[in-house]
Tab-separated table of C-alpha atoms (C1' of nucleotides) in Angstrom:
chain	number	residue	atom	x	y	z
P	1	MET	CA	36.775	16.113	-3.665
P	2	ALA	CA	33.242	15.311	-4.278
P	3	PRO	CA	32.051	11.898	-3.130
P	4	ALA	CA	32.149	9.256	-5.200
P	5	GLN	CA	29.454	9.297	-8.117
P	6	THR	CA	28.770	6.470	-10.281
P	7	HIS	CA	27.390	8.585	-13.125
P	8	ALA	CA	25.229	11.799	-13.285
P	9	SER	CA	24.938	13.947	-10.011
P	10	ALA	CA	24.271	11.565	-7.460
P	11	ASP	CA	22.918	14.190	-5.203
P	12	ARG	CA	20.208	14.861	-7.692
P	13	ARG	CA	19.398	11.311	-7.846
P	14	ILE	CA	19.170	11.210	-4.084
P	15	GLU	CA	16.448	14.077	-4.105
P	16	ILE	CA	14.578	12.431	-6.436
P	17	LEU	CA	14.473	9.296	-4.297
P	18	LYS	CA	13.409	11.250	-1.576
P	19	SER	CA	10.580	13.096	-3.419
P	20	ALA	CA	9.335	9.634	-4.952
P	21	ALA	CA	9.480	8.043	-1.667
P	22	ALA	CA	7.440	10.491	0.152
P	23	ALA	CA	4.926	10.281	-2.818
P	24	PHE	CA	4.706	6.581	-2.946
P	25	ARG	CA	3.993	6.637	0.576
P	26	ARG	CA	1.177	9.023	0.239
P	27	ARG	CA	-0.484	7.733	-2.618
P	28	GLY	CA	1.047	4.404	-3.205
P	29	TYR	CA	3.142	3.540	-6.229
P	30	HIS	CA	0.508	3.516	-8.951
P	31	GLY	CA	-1.377	6.135	-7.339
P	32	ALA	CA	1.570	8.577	-7.453
P	33	SER	CA	2.308	10.226	-10.818
P	34	VAL	CA	5.598	11.106	-12.343
P	35	ASP	CA	4.925	14.476	-12.562
P	36	GLU	CA	4.015	14.774	-8.914
P	37	ILE	CA	7.378	13.569	-7.987
P	38	ALA	CA	9.085	15.989	-10.417
P	39	SER	CA	6.720	19.062	-9.553
P	40	ALA	CA	7.563	18.550	-5.694
P	41	LEU	CA	11.401	19.196	-6.939
P	42	GLU	CA	10.457	22.122	-9.426
P	43	MET	CA	11.454	20.077	-12.011
P	44	THR	CA	9.739	18.742	-15.297
P	45	LYS	CA	8.609	15.306	-15.510
P	46	GLY	CA	10.771	14.470	-18.903
P	47	ASN	CA	13.772	15.552	-16.776
P	48	LEU	CA	13.557	12.573	-14.450
P	49	TYR	CA	14.028	10.568	-17.418
P	50	TYR	CA	17.651	11.892	-17.594
P	51	TYR	CA	18.371	10.160	-14.177
P	52	PHE	CA	16.017	6.978	-14.268
P	53	ARG	CA	15.089	4.765	-16.956
P	54	ASN	CA	11.366	4.775	-15.744
P	55	LYS	CA	9.165	4.887	-13.042
P	56	GLU	CA	9.762	1.107	-11.737
P	57	GLU	CA	13.685	1.935	-11.586
P	58	ILE	CA	12.723	4.784	-9.218
P	59	LEU	CA	10.790	2.425	-7.004
P	60	TYR	CA	13.639	-0.225	-7.069
P	61	ALA	CA	16.117	2.541	-6.290
P	62	CYS	CA	14.062	3.354	-3.462
P	63	HIS	CA	14.081	-0.055	-1.884
P	64	GLU	CA	17.783	-0.581	-2.638
P	65	TYR	CA	18.665	2.875	-0.760
P	66	SER	CA	16.405	1.646	2.232
P	67	LEU	CA	18.073	-1.675	2.379
P	68	ASP	CA	21.264	-0.295	1.948
P	69	VAL	CA	20.658	1.696	5.147
P	70	LEU	CA	19.215	-1.030	7.055
P	71	LEU	CA	21.571	-3.896	6.351
P	72	ALA	CA	24.350	-1.622	7.360
P	73	LEU	CA	22.689	-0.811	10.759
P	74	LEU	CA	22.137	-4.877	10.802
P	75	ALA	CA	26.152	-5.349	10.278
P	76	ASP	CA	26.750	-2.568	12.726
P	77	VAL	CA	24.415	-4.001	15.849
P	78	ARG	CA	25.639	-7.747	14.977
P	79	ALA	CA	29.483	-6.617	15.142
P	80	GLU	CA	28.606	-5.334	18.852
P	81	THR	CA	29.741	-7.514	21.587
P	82	SER	CA	26.773	-7.208	23.693
P	83	THR	CA	23.753	-9.194	24.853
P	84	PRO	CA	20.752	-10.194	22.762
P	85	ASP	CA	18.350	-7.826	24.425
P	86	HIS	CA	20.850	-4.882	24.101
P	87	LYS	CA	21.328	-5.694	20.356
P	88	LEU	CA	17.421	-6.000	19.657
P	89	ARG	CA	16.986	-2.853	21.553
P	90	ARG	CA	19.333	-0.967	19.703
P	91	LEU	CA	18.092	-2.125	16.402
P	92	ILE	CA	14.888	-1.055	17.263
P	93	LEU	CA	15.682	2.233	18.144
P	94	ALA	CA	18.021	2.844	15.235
P	95	PHE	CA	15.392	1.454	12.915
P	96	VAL	CA	12.718	3.817	14.022
P	97	HIS	CA	15.263	6.621	13.718
P	98	LEU	CA	16.116	5.764	10.425
P	99	LEU	CA	12.837	5.003	9.241
P	100	LEU	CA	10.937	8.194	10.405
P	101	ASP	CA	13.931	10.770	10.088
P	102	GLU	CA	15.826	9.647	6.973
P	103	LEU	CA	13.883	7.261	4.906
P	104	GLN	CA	10.739	9.486	4.571
P	105	ALA	CA	8.705	6.953	6.685
P	106	THR	CA	8.720	4.391	3.553
P	107	ALA	CA	11.232	1.834	3.747
P	108	LEU	CA	9.672	-1.457	3.194
P	109	THR	CA	6.076	-0.539	3.281
P	110	ILE	CA	5.765	0.752	-0.644
P	111	ASP	CA	4.182	-1.662	-2.950
P	112	LEU	CA	6.995	-4.178	-3.616
P	113	GLN	CA	4.923	-6.437	-5.960
P	114	ALA	CA	4.491	-3.373	-8.221
P	115	LEU	CA	8.340	-4.394	-9.290
P	116	SER	CA	8.882	-6.784	-12.004
P	117	PRO	CA	9.946	-10.257	-11.176
P	118	PRO	CA	13.818	-10.131	-11.528
P	119	LEU	CA	13.995	-6.779	-9.645
P	120	LEU	CA	11.735	-8.104	-7.089
P	121	ARG	CA	13.831	-11.291	-6.585
P	122	LYS	CA	16.796	-9.166	-5.681
P	123	ILE	CA	15.113	-6.873	-3.320
P	124	ILE	CA	13.352	-9.868	-1.499
P	125	ALA	CA	16.643	-11.592	-1.257
P	126	ARG	CA	18.045	-8.485	0.535
P	127	ARG	CA	14.917	-8.277	2.680
P	128	ASP	CA	15.099	-11.647	3.667
P	129	GLU	CA	18.556	-11.127	4.756
P	130	PHE	CA	17.777	-8.583	7.195
P	131	ASP	CA	14.907	-10.892	8.461
P	132	ARG	CA	17.348	-13.698	9.177
P	133	GLY	CA	19.730	-11.193	10.948
P	134	LEU	CA	16.881	-10.113	13.242
P	135	ARG	CA	15.789	-13.696	13.834
P	136	GLU	CA	19.262	-14.632	14.684
P	137	ILE	CA	19.446	-12.298	17.440
P	138	ILE	CA	16.125	-13.059	18.878
P	139	GLN	CA	17.122	-16.752	18.603
P	140	GLN	CA	20.378	-16.191	20.531
P	141	GLY	CA	18.339	-14.471	23.226
P	142	MET	CA	15.995	-17.408	23.607
P	143	ASP	CA	18.817	-19.881	23.612
P	144	ALA	CA	20.374	-17.896	26.249
P	145	GLY	CA	17.271	-17.896	28.443
P	146	ALA	CA	17.265	-14.412	28.203
P	147	PHE	CA	14.178	-14.071	26.208
P	148	ALA	CA	11.050	-16.443	26.733
P	149	PRO	CA	10.803	-19.341	24.450
P	150	GLY	CA	8.871	-19.042	21.554
P	151	ASN	CA	8.934	-18.941	17.693
P	152	PRO	CA	11.920	-16.492	16.642
P	153	LYS	CA	10.306	-16.298	13.092
P	154	MET	CA	6.900	-14.984	14.387
P	155	VAL	CA	8.537	-12.552	16.958
P	156	ALA	CA	10.721	-11.182	13.982
P	157	PHE	CA	7.427	-10.852	11.781
P	158	ALA	CA	5.684	-9.053	14.809
P	159	VAL	CA	8.521	-6.757	15.530
P	160	MET	CA	8.675	-5.597	11.936
P	161	GLY	CA	5.153	-5.140	11.489
P	162	ALA	CA	5.203	-3.094	14.566
P	163	VAL	CA	7.752	-0.618	13.371
P	164	ASN	CA	6.964	-0.560	9.758
P	165	TRP	CA	3.378	0.209	10.768
P	166	ILE	CA	4.543	3.467	12.282
P	167	THR	CA	4.556	4.835	8.813
P	168	LYS	CA	0.925	4.631	8.894
P	169	TRP	CA	-0.189	6.753	11.775
P	170	TYR	CA	3.326	8.815	12.517
P	171	ASP	CA	2.843	12.687	12.076
P	172	PRO	CA	5.920	14.718	12.407
P	173	ALA	CA	3.876	17.672	13.718
P	174	GLY	CA	2.254	15.183	16.548
P	175	PRO	CA	3.042	15.018	20.236
P	176	MET	CA	5.422	12.106	19.944
P	177	THR	CA	8.970	12.586	18.620
P	178	SER	CA	10.886	10.012	16.593
P	179	ASP	CA	12.938	9.202	19.605
P	180	ALA	CA	10.127	8.976	22.215
P	181	ILE	CA	8.280	6.481	19.778
P	182	GLY	CA	11.630	4.385	19.457
P	183	GLN	CA	11.858	4.141	23.025
P	184	ALA	CA	8.226	3.314	23.554
P	185	PHE	CA	8.481	0.466	21.173
P	186	ALA	CA	11.769	-0.827	22.314
P	187	ASP	CA	10.254	-1.100	25.760
P	188	TYR	CA	7.531	-2.839	24.872
P	189	LEU	CA	8.888	-5.228	22.159
P	190	VAL	CA	12.163	-6.191	23.892
P	191	GLY	CA	10.925	-5.582	27.639
P	192	GLY	CA	7.960	-8.013	26.914
P	193	LEU	CA	10.459	-10.675	25.588
P	194	THR	CA	12.838	-10.392	28.479
P	195	ARG	CA	12.544	-12.496	31.400
P	196	MET	CA	13.542	-10.979	34.918
P	197	SER	CA	16.235	-12.982	36.422
P	198	GLY	CA	18.968	-14.619	33.993
P	199	SER	CA	17.596	-17.882	34.599
P	200	SER	CA	14.020	-19.483	33.968
P	201	VAL	CA	10.947	-18.077	34.941
P	202	PRO	CA	7.993	-19.840	33.303
P	203	PRO	CA	6.335	-18.196	30.519
P	204	PRO	CA	2.910	-16.036	31.440
P	205	ALA	CA	0.072	-17.312	32.722
P	206	ALA	CA	-2.020	-17.580	29.213
P	207	ARG	CA	-1.559	-21.227	27.667
A	1	MET	CA	-36.819	-16.442	3.742
A	2	ALA	CA	-33.403	-15.028	2.283
A	3	PRO	CA	-31.424	-12.556	4.584
A	4	ALA	CA	-32.304	-9.007	4.688
A	5	GLN	CA	-30.962	-7.406	1.647
A	6	THR	CA	-31.023	-3.662	1.367
A	7	HIS	CA	-31.199	-3.244	-2.446
A	8	ALA	CA	-29.784	-5.646	-5.234
A	9	SER	CA	-28.522	-9.185	-4.579
A	10	ALA	CA	-26.610	-8.597	-1.162
A	11	ASP	CA	-24.608	-12.014	-1.814
A	12	ARG	CA	-23.521	-10.597	-5.090
A	13	ARG	CA	-22.291	-7.734	-3.720
A	14	ILE	CA	-20.099	-9.299	-1.054
A	15	GLU	CA	-18.517	-11.668	-3.761
A	16	ILE	CA	-17.681	-8.516	-5.409
A	17	LEU	CA	-15.881	-7.219	-2.399
A	18	LYS	CA	-14.035	-10.174	-1.850
A	19	SER	CA	-12.546	-10.106	-5.194
A	20	ALA	CA	-11.629	-6.531	-4.908
A	21	ALA	CA	-10.194	-6.927	-1.651
A	22	ALA	CA	-7.943	-9.626	-2.677
A	23	ALA	CA	-7.036	-7.588	-5.778
A	24	PHE	CA	-6.404	-4.786	-3.812
A	25	ARG	CA	-4.267	-6.464	-1.390
A	26	ARG	CA	-2.055	-7.648	-4.508
A	27	ARG	CA	-1.800	-4.554	-6.589
A	28	GLY	CA	-3.056	-1.709	-4.177
A	29	TYR	CA	-6.109	0.256	-5.062
A	30	HIS	CA	-4.701	2.199	-7.890
A	31	GLY	CA	-2.843	-0.870	-9.564
A	32	ALA	CA	-5.855	-3.210	-9.594
A	33	SER	CA	-8.062	-2.682	-12.127
A	34	VAL	CA	-11.899	-2.923	-12.273
A	35	ASP	CA	-11.601	-5.195	-15.064
A	36	GLU	CA	-9.472	-7.502	-12.778
A	37	ILE	CA	-11.967	-7.640	-10.151
A	38	ALA	CA	-14.607	-8.438	-12.590
A	39	SER	CA	-12.897	-11.129	-14.606
A	40	ALA	CA	-11.873	-13.233	-11.168
A	41	LEU	CA	-15.842	-13.311	-10.796
A	42	GLU	CA	-16.386	-14.212	-14.506
A	43	MET	CA	-18.153	-11.147	-14.922
A	44	THR	CA	-17.428	-7.976	-17.344
A	45	LYS	CA	-16.474	-4.769	-15.726
A	46	GLY	CA	-19.450	-3.044	-16.936
A	47	ASN	CA	-21.846	-5.162	-14.659
A	48	LEU	CA	-19.954	-4.179	-11.691
A	49	TYR	CA	-21.530	-0.699	-11.999
A	50	TYR	CA	-24.858	-2.267	-11.394
A	51	TYR	CA	-23.701	-2.820	-7.751
A	52	PHE	CA	-21.455	-0.095	-7.223
A	53	ARG	CA	-21.408	3.342	-8.431
A	54	ASN	CA	-17.537	3.642	-8.951
A	55	LYS	CA	-14.516	1.854	-7.882
A	56	GLU	CA	-14.170	4.207	-5.091
A	57	GLU	CA	-17.257	3.041	-3.656
A	58	ILE	CA	-16.034	-0.670	-3.949
A	59	LEU	CA	-13.055	0.510	-1.666
A	60	TYR	CA	-15.385	2.339	0.765
A	61	ALA	CA	-17.454	-0.900	1.100
A	62	CYS	CA	-14.434	-2.923	1.485
A	63	HIS	CA	-13.439	-0.912	4.663
A	64	GLU	CA	-16.688	-0.681	5.924
A	65	TYR	CA	-17.451	-4.378	5.775
A	66	SER	CA	-13.945	-4.938	7.597
A	67	LEU	CA	-14.973	-2.493	10.119
A	68	ASP	CA	-18.060	-3.867	10.756
A	69	VAL	CA	-16.570	-7.385	11.516
A	70	LEU	CA	-13.869	-5.971	13.753
A	71	LEU	CA	-16.004	-3.528	15.666
A	72	ALA	CA	-18.486	-6.407	16.332
A	73	LEU	CA	-15.413	-8.399	17.551
A	74	LEU	CA	-14.506	-5.316	19.922
A	75	ALA	CA	-17.947	-4.887	21.517
A	76	ASP	CA	-17.823	-8.857	21.993
A	77	VAL	CA	-14.707	-8.808	23.870
A	78	ARG	CA	-15.447	-5.641	25.806
A	79	ALA	CA	-18.639	-7.213	27.167
A	80	GLU	CA	-16.633	-10.218	28.462
A	81	THR	CA	-16.398	-10.031	32.198
A	82	SER	CA	-12.595	-11.261	32.208
A	83	THR	CA	-9.359	-9.603	33.217
A	84	PRO	CA	-7.477	-7.251	30.787
A	85	ASP	CA	-4.870	-9.816	29.652
A	86	HIS	CA	-7.609	-12.369	28.634
A	87	LYS	CA	-9.400	-9.698	26.847
A	88	LEU	CA	-6.317	-8.753	24.860
A	89	ARG	CA	-5.411	-12.239	24.292
A	90	ARG	CA	-8.724	-12.983	22.873
A	91	LEU	CA	-9.086	-9.823	20.654
A	92	ILE	CA	-5.807	-10.782	19.246
A	93	LEU	CA	-6.316	-14.398	18.380
A	94	ALA	CA	-9.974	-13.260	17.068
A	95	PHE	CA	-8.499	-10.357	14.890
A	96	VAL	CA	-5.814	-12.815	13.604
A	97	HIS	CA	-8.398	-15.310	12.463
A	98	LEU	CA	-10.764	-12.749	11.002
A	99	LEU	CA	-8.148	-10.982	9.021
A	100	LEU	CA	-6.532	-14.359	7.611
A	101	ASP	CA	-9.774	-16.443	7.049
A	102	GLU	CA	-12.471	-14.084	6.473
A	103	LEU	CA	-11.160	-10.562	5.376
A	104	GLN	CA	-8.893	-11.882	2.452
A	105	ALA	CA	-5.979	-10.591	4.672
A	106	THR	CA	-6.785	-7.076	3.811
A	107	ALA	CA	-8.535	-5.196	6.410
A	108	LEU	CA	-6.988	-2.000	7.418
A	109	THR	CA	-4.096	-2.235	5.151
A	110	ILE	CA	-5.637	-1.061	1.785
A	111	ASP	CA	-4.967	2.306	0.727
A	112	LEU	CA	-7.323	4.294	2.771
A	113	GLN	CA	-5.868	7.549	1.630
A	114	ALA	CA	-7.106	6.951	-2.071
A	115	LEU	CA	-10.645	7.808	-0.580
A	116	SER	CA	-12.137	11.365	-1.015
A	117	PRO	CA	-12.189	13.281	2.119
A	118	PRO	CA	-15.910	12.880	3.144
A	119	LEU	CA	-15.751	8.813	2.741
A	120	LEU	CA	-12.296	8.967	4.467
A	121	ARG	CA	-13.406	10.730	7.691
A	122	LYS	CA	-16.127	8.261	8.180
A	123	ILE	CA	-13.784	5.327	7.832
A	124	ILE	CA	-11.150	7.088	10.170
A	125	ALA	CA	-13.712	7.710	12.687
A	126	ARG	CA	-14.588	4.146	12.781
A	127	ARG	CA	-11.151	3.105	12.810
A	128	ASP	CA	-10.367	5.387	15.752
A	129	GLU	CA	-13.090	3.748	17.757
A	130	PHE	CA	-11.332	0.401	17.249
A	131	ASP	CA	-8.337	2.108	18.341
A	132	ARG	CA	-9.771	3.634	21.425
A	133	GLY	CA	-11.058	0.233	22.573
A	134	LEU	CA	-7.811	-1.587	22.291
A	135	ARG	CA	-6.361	1.236	24.286
A	136	GLU	CA	-8.838	1.166	26.837
A	137	ILE	CA	-8.300	-2.632	27.616
A	138	ILE	CA	-4.444	-1.929	27.497
A	139	GLN	CA	-4.871	1.010	30.002
A	140	GLN	CA	-7.021	-1.232	32.290
A	141	GLY	CA	-4.262	-3.866	32.376
A	142	MET	CA	-1.844	-0.967	33.259
A	143	ASP	CA	-3.990	0.487	35.812
A	144	ALA	CA	-4.432	-2.989	37.401
A	145	GLY	CA	-0.931	-3.641	37.771
A	146	ALA	CA	-1.279	-6.531	35.490
A	147	PHE	CA	0.635	-5.388	32.690
A	148	ALA	CA	3.893	-3.238	32.475
A	149	PRO	CA	3.195	0.522	32.974
A	150	GLY	CA	3.785	2.516	29.572
A	151	ASN	CA	2.153	4.443	26.858
A	152	PRO	CA	-1.018	2.432	25.835
A	153	LYS	CA	-1.305	4.467	22.552
A	154	MET	CA	2.166	3.127	21.663
A	155	VAL	CA	1.400	-0.515	22.441
A	156	ALA	CA	-1.984	-0.365	20.876
A	157	PHE	CA	-0.090	1.039	17.796
A	158	ALA	CA	2.482	-1.616	17.995
A	159	VAL	CA	0.184	-4.436	18.350
A	160	MET	CA	-2.187	-3.094	15.416
A	161	GLY	CA	1.005	-2.928	13.216
A	162	ALA	CA	2.191	-6.617	14.207
A	163	VAL	CA	-1.108	-7.801	13.267
A	164	ASN	CA	-2.006	-5.675	10.380
A	165	TRP	CA	1.565	-6.616	8.741
A	166	ILE	CA	0.632	-10.433	8.750
A	167	THR	CA	-0.920	-9.649	5.423
A	168	LYS	CA	2.455	-8.967	3.892
A	169	TRP	CA	4.204	-12.058	4.777
A	170	TYR	CA	1.283	-14.535	5.054
A	171	ASP	CA	1.093	-17.361	2.813
A	172	PRO	CA	-2.050	-19.724	2.939
A	173	ALA	CA	0.250	-22.544	1.694
A	174	GLY	CA	2.913	-21.955	3.982
A	175	PRO	CA	3.599	-24.005	7.102
A	176	MET	CA	1.762	-21.753	9.621
A	177	THR	CA	-2.247	-22.089	10.019
A	178	SER	CA	-3.799	-18.954	10.882
A	179	ASP	CA	-4.655	-20.349	14.279
A	180	ALA	CA	-0.787	-21.245	14.923
A	181	ILE	CA	0.043	-17.729	13.946
A	182	GLY	CA	-2.821	-16.195	16.222
A	183	GLN	CA	-1.471	-18.015	19.136
A	184	ALA	CA	2.180	-16.958	18.609
A	185	PHE	CA	1.156	-13.388	18.309
A	186	ALA	CA	-1.049	-13.466	21.363
A	187	ASP	CA	1.819	-15.280	23.213
A	188	TYR	CA	4.186	-12.564	22.354
A	189	LEU	CA	2.128	-9.572	22.317
A	190	VAL	CA	0.232	-10.087	25.381
A	191	GLY	CA	2.840	-12.357	27.422
A	192	GLY	CA	5.356	-9.465	26.842
A	193	LEU	CA	3.012	-7.045	28.496
A	194	THR	CA	2.229	-9.370	31.524
A	195	ARG	CA	4.229	-9.015	34.804
A	196	MET	CA	4.674	-12.372	36.699
A	197	SER	CA	2.776	-11.831	39.714
A	198	GLY	CA	-0.481	-9.680	40.300
A	199	SER	CA	1.401	-6.962	41.981
A	200	SER	CA	4.237	-4.725	41.088
A	201	VAL	CA	7.440	-6.141	39.484
A	202	PRO	CA	9.836	-3.330	38.277
A	203	PRO	CA	9.876	-2.812	34.501
A	204	PRO	CA	12.683	-4.954	32.867
A	205	ALA	CA	16.404	-3.830	32.878
A	206	ALA	CA	16.517	-1.562	29.806
A	207	ARG	CA	15.829	1.977	30.629
F	1	DC	C1'	34.853	33.496	-29.606
F	2	DA	C1'	33.415	28.915	-31.166
F	3	DC	C1'	32.282	24.643	-29.669
F	4	DA	C1'	30.990	20.530	-26.794
F	5	DG	C1'	28.114	18.079	-23.957
F	6	DC	C1'	25.359	18.124	-19.813
F	7	DG	C1'	21.115	19.174	-17.769
F	8	DT	C1'	16.775	20.727	-18.934
F	9	DT	C1'	12.384	21.703	-21.562
F	10	DG	C1'	7.738	21.141	-23.170
F	11	DA	C1'	4.974	19.237	-26.649
F	12	DA	C1'	3.506	14.837	-28.183
F	13	DC	C1'	2.095	10.003	-28.633
F	14	DG	C1'	-0.084	6.001	-26.930
F	15	DA	C1'	-1.712	2.749	-24.059
F	16	DG	C1'	-4.932	1.576	-20.121
F	17	DC	C1'	-8.334	2.041	-17.437
F	18	DG	C1'	-12.561	3.993	-15.180
F	19	DT	C1'	-17.103	4.976	-16.450
F	20	DT	C1'	-21.034	5.131	-19.814
F	21	DC	C1'	-25.048	3.425	-21.958
F	22	DA	C1'	-28.160	1.439	-25.518
F	23	DA	C1'	-29.547	-2.846	-26.305
F	24	DC	C1'	-30.452	-7.674	-25.138
F	25	DG	C1'	-31.870	-12.251	-22.755
F	26	DC	C1'	-34.017	-14.534	-19.223
F	27	DT	C1'	-37.416	-15.231	-15.715
F	28	DG	C1'	-41.770	-15.028	-13.803
F	29	DC	C1'	-46.149	-12.853	-13.382
F	30	DG	C1'	-50.698	-11.804	-15.215
G	1	DC	C1'	-48.808	-15.680	-24.819
G	2	DG	C1'	-47.118	-11.184	-23.813
G	3	DC	C1'	-45.100	-7.853	-20.924
G	4	DA	C1'	-41.923	-5.943	-17.171
G	5	DG	C1'	-37.869	-5.435	-15.091
G	6	DC	C1'	-33.424	-7.147	-13.535
G	7	DG	C1'	-29.024	-8.483	-14.583
G	8	DT	C1'	-25.816	-8.470	-17.936
G	9	DT	C1'	-23.364	-7.425	-22.260
G	10	DG	C1'	-19.905	-5.222	-24.884
G	11	DA	C1'	-18.533	-1.660	-27.509
G	12	DA	C1'	-17.143	3.473	-27.180
G	13	DC	C1'	-15.544	7.544	-24.950
G	14	DG	C1'	-12.430	10.416	-22.579
G	15	DC	C1'	-9.091	11.365	-19.498
G	16	DT	C1'	-4.897	10.414	-17.125
G	17	DC	C1'	-0.284	9.029	-16.961
G	18	DG	C1'	4.192	6.850	-18.556
G	19	DT	C1'	7.524	7.735	-21.765
G	20	DT	C1'	9.825	9.689	-25.869
G	21	DC	C1'	12.493	12.812	-28.389
G	22	DA	C1'	14.279	16.909	-30.893
G	23	DA	C1'	15.532	21.262	-29.625
G	24	DC	C1'	17.463	24.725	-26.282
G	25	DG	C1'	20.472	27.165	-22.857
G	26	DC	C1'	24.438	27.266	-19.977
G	27	DT	C1'	28.798	26.485	-18.242
G	28	DG	C1'	33.677	25.738	-18.922
G	29	DT	C1'	37.388	24.831	-22.092
G	30	DG	C1'	40.816	25.567	-26.094
DNA sequence: CACAGCGTTGAACGAGCGTTCAACGCTGCG
DNA sequence: CGCAGCGTTGAACGCTCGTTCAACGCTGTG
């Protein structure tokens, strides 16, 4: 009946990850204490070690979880049969939504480099996978002439930066809902690439 | 003869700040040890306390220094008598250049929230000043019809995010020079806003 | 009722790190 | 030459925090 759980109460593990992600976002990996993560859940820090081997494994699991979610989204968008600009738009909208409403605004922002090399490599490999997917969409748009020509790698980095940076200023109590932010970002980041007609309008004045 | 120095060897202080900024970027504020900062300069950690009261003051000075540089740039650009799109373009180009070549790729990225409230407030006030300046330029462009209409606050956040994020992936030994990155980002981030004619072309297809 | 084992506790340990400080060498001035 | 003081040293202290672990309660099963 209950959903598949590899070992001990997977739900509890996820609660811990959410608390940890929030703490890591606020204070950074080294700044957040294990005790702080536990207290927020009204458990003792010793108890965390029943679910995770150590603090690093918690960080690793946070990144894994975020990447699971984001790569699933990417696969979803890729499978669509629509134009690159629709794909990019949907990707940004959903990314912002996931980031703010599901991932404790934390996804790819927290200290990757705190991980030891073997774990680090695994995370980087998957993050690169996401990057490549994003670049592919942008490249397709450029090839089709729907997007202004440019370096898709740089554009992808710019998009990722703009979106991930939201973490730094977003205030759930602020005037902008996560939806409104997503719309505004998609408008700017996709609209800015899109050339009016289906054909070749020259790139903007600036050289 | 020597340039103005408030107290003890200002040059030495700046060397320390550079080392600290680099360490903070790699490991984060809490992850970087005072000893690590000192060792990189072949000094002992005790000696750092001759120049700074404590670790927090070093972090504070890093932010102050970065903001000095960036606000000077902003004032410079503001004083120009050119169109908003030229201003924005120049701001981005120079920001990228400063960030990568002068500020150890560290500017606004390092744990602000590690600062105690009084210091934090001072930094945030100046960062907001920069934000306001950026928004103002964007607003002017929208008012003049040179930029597509939108929420200038969101656009400003997106630009700041894209640029500051460079820190996370930039590799001085990589294929892209800081200049090339600046060009690519300015093309995308400004070009994306710019509407073709001087007048009112409707915003892109997507709603 | 007895037993098993999962989830939990809280105390204790040990390492790392920020910070302090008394003492030292070096440089330049009187 | 002797003195003053700046810049530097390195050892020591104390606190925080990650991690360990033996012991405990609770729940459900035989």
